Amino acid sequence: MTTAVWTTIIEIILQYMGLWPTTFFTIVALMVVTYKVVFGMFFSADDFVPIKRQPLHLGDMTEEELRAYDRSDSEKLHMQCFLEEM
């Protein structure tokens, strides 16, 4: 099965791109290495530290107080209720 898939891939690359598979995969590998080098020059691993946000707990709120956060005012945050507890 894998031999048939590999043969099909080789034929497709040769037919549509006019390149031998070794040339094609060499070009792809060089593109990946070039991308990594250029990307590494501008960004470091420390730039991608995820920000962990803590959920905001407001405690018990009345229905009138919750209406202030129903997206009718674009300046205020949208509040969602989880687990259907209001």
PDB file of C-alpha atoms in Angstrom:
ATOM      1  CA  MET A   1       0.000   0.000   0.000  1.00  0.00           C
ATOM      2  CA  THR A   2       2.693   2.498   0.972  1.00  0.00           C
ATOM      3  CA  THR A   3       4.665   1.635  -2.149  1.00  0.00           C
ATOM      4  CA  ALA A   4       1.658   2.432  -4.323  1.00  0.00           C
ATOM      5  CA  VAL A   5       1.116   5.754  -2.551  1.00  0.00           C
ATOM      6  CA  TRP A   6       4.817   6.650  -2.822  1.00  0.00           C
ATOM      7  CA  THR A   7       4.865   5.777  -6.529  1.00  0.00           C
ATOM      8  CA  THR A   8       1.751   7.902  -7.116  1.00  0.00           C
ATOM      9  CA  ILE A   9       3.304  10.868  -5.318  1.00  0.00           C
ATOM     10  CA  ILE A  10       6.503  10.552  -7.348  1.00  0.00           C
ATOM     11  CA  GLU A  11       4.529  10.435 -10.607  1.00  0.00           C
ATOM     12  CA  ILE A  12       2.434  13.468  -9.649  1.00  0.00           C
ATOM     13  CA  ILE A  13       5.510  15.532  -8.736  1.00  0.00           C
ATOM     14  CA  LEU A  14       7.267  14.580 -11.970  1.00  0.00           C
ATOM     15  CA  GLN A  15       4.190  15.179 -14.114  1.00  0.00           C
ATOM     16  CA  TYR A  16       2.968  18.497 -12.708  1.00  0.00           C
ATOM     17  CA  MET A  17       6.191  20.147 -11.617  1.00  0.00           C
ATOM     18  CA  GLY A  18       8.707  18.664 -13.980  1.00  0.00           C
ATOM     19  CA  LEU A  19      11.088  17.994 -11.100  1.00  0.00           C
ATOM     20  CA  TRP A  20      12.580  14.769  -9.900  1.00  0.00           C
ATOM     21  CA  PRO A  21      11.294  13.933  -6.405  1.00  0.00           C
ATOM     22  CA  THR A  22      14.743  14.357  -4.842  1.00  0.00           C
ATOM     23  CA  THR A  23      14.957  17.872  -6.288  1.00  0.00           C
ATOM     24  CA  PHE A  24      11.430  18.684  -5.126  1.00  0.00           C
ATOM     25  CA  PHE A  25      12.022  17.493  -1.555  1.00  0.00           C
ATOM     26  CA  THR A  26      15.402  19.282  -1.432  1.00  0.00           C
ATOM     27  CA  ILE A  27      13.711  22.546  -2.431  1.00  0.00           C
ATOM     28  CA  VAL A  28      10.982  22.023   0.170  1.00  0.00           C
ATOM     29  CA  ALA A  29      13.594  21.311   2.867  1.00  0.00           C
ATOM     30  CA  LEU A  30      15.570  24.432   1.929  1.00  0.00           C
ATOM     31  CA  MET A  31      12.376  26.514   2.071  1.00  0.00           C
ATOM     32  CA  VAL A  32      11.593  25.211   5.565  1.00  0.00           C
ATOM     33  CA  VAL A  33      15.142  25.900   6.800  1.00  0.00           C
ATOM     34  CA  THR A  34      15.103  29.389   5.266  1.00  0.00           C
ATOM     35  CA  TYR A  35      11.757  30.111   6.923  1.00  0.00           C
ATOM     36  CA  LYS A  36      13.036  28.942  10.307  1.00  0.00           C
ATOM     37  CA  VAL A  37      16.226  31.025  10.038  1.00  0.00           C
ATOM     38  CA  VAL A  38      14.449  34.209   8.944  1.00  0.00           C
ATOM     39  CA  PHE A  39      11.669  33.724  11.494  1.00  0.00           C
ATOM     40  CA  GLY A  40      14.266  33.116  14.216  1.00  0.00           C
ATOM     41  CA  MET A  41      16.018  36.400  13.401  1.00  0.00           C
ATOM     42  CA  PHE A  42      12.900  38.447  14.191  1.00  0.00           C
ATOM     43  CA  PHE A  43      11.180  36.437  16.918  1.00  0.00           C
ATOM     44  CA  SER A  44      12.414  34.512  19.901  1.00  0.00           C
ATOM     45  CA  ALA A  45      10.770  31.692  21.816  1.00  0.00           C
ATOM     46  CA  ASP A  46      10.052  34.107  24.683  1.00  0.00           C
ATOM     47  CA  ASP A  47       7.703  36.103  22.440  1.00  0.00           C
ATOM     48  CA  PHE A  48       5.205  33.248  22.460  1.00  0.00           C
ATOM     49  CA  VAL A  49       4.615  32.755  26.156  1.00  0.00           C
ATOM     50  CA  PRO A  50       0.853  32.375  26.531  1.00  0.00           C
ATOM     51  CA  ILE A  51      -0.907  34.834  28.780  1.00  0.00           C
ATOM     52  CA  LYS A  52      -2.968  33.104  31.416  1.00  0.00           C
ATOM     53  CA  ARG A  53      -6.030  35.066  32.357  1.00  0.00           C
ATOM     54  CA  GLN A  54      -7.866  34.360  35.544  1.00  0.00           C
ATOM     55  CA  PRO A  55     -11.648  34.192  35.354  1.00  0.00           C
ATOM     56  CA  LEU A  56     -13.487  37.106  36.893  1.00  0.00           C
ATOM     57  CA  HIS A  57     -15.841  36.142  39.693  1.00  0.00           C
ATOM     58  CA  LEU A  58     -18.320  38.843  40.565  1.00  0.00           C
ATOM     59  CA  GLY A  59     -20.375  36.811  42.995  1.00  0.00           C
ATOM     60  CA  ASP A  60     -24.135  37.071  43.097  1.00  0.00           C
ATOM     61  CA  MET A  61     -25.647  39.606  40.733  1.00  0.00           C
ATOM     62  CA  THR A  62     -29.223  40.570  40.165  1.00  0.00           C
ATOM     63  CA  GLU A  63     -30.836  40.353  36.750  1.00  0.00           C
ATOM     64  CA  GLU A  64     -30.788  44.147  36.415  1.00  0.00           C
ATOM     65  CA  GLU A  65     -27.044  44.243  37.078  1.00  0.00           C
ATOM     66  CA  LEU A  66     -26.462  41.531  34.466  1.00  0.00           C
ATOM     67  CA  ARG A  67     -28.398  43.476  31.820  1.00  0.00           C
ATOM     68  CA  ALA A  68     -25.590  46.049  31.788  1.00  0.00           C
ATOM     69  CA  TYR A  69     -23.334  43.408  30.190  1.00  0.00           C
ATOM     70  CA  ASP A  70     -25.604  42.151  27.373  1.00  0.00           C
ATOM     71  CA  ARG A  71     -23.568  43.720  24.501  1.00  0.00           C
ATOM     72  CA  SER A  72     -25.941  46.621  24.074  1.00  0.00           C
ATOM     73  CA  ASP A  73     -23.102  48.974  25.109  1.00  0.00           C
ATOM     74  CA  SER A  74     -19.935  48.339  23.097  1.00  0.00           C
ATOM     75  CA  GLU A  75     -17.791  49.974  25.787  1.00  0.00           C
ATOM     76  CA  LYS A  76     -18.612  47.315  28.378  1.00  0.00           C
ATOM     77  CA  LEU A  77     -17.430  43.745  28.397  1.00  0.00           C
ATOM     78  CA  HIS A  78     -19.717  40.900  27.456  1.00  0.00           C
ATOM     79  CA  MET A  79     -20.488  38.570  30.347  1.00  0.00           C
ATOM     80  CA  GLN A  80     -21.367  34.926  29.866  1.00  0.00           C
ATOM     81  CA  CYS A  81     -23.027  32.582  32.252  1.00  0.00           C
ATOM     82  CA  PHE A  82     -21.621  29.060  32.481  1.00  0.00           C
ATOM     83  CA  LEU A  83     -23.409  26.028  33.798  1.00  0.00           C
ATOM     84  CA  GLU A  84     -26.703  27.928  33.648  1.00  0.00           C
ATOM     85  CA  GLU A  85     -26.216  29.376  37.105  1.00  0.00           C
ATOM     86  CA  MET A  86     -27.514  32.919  37.360  1.00  0.00           C
TER      87      MET A  86
END
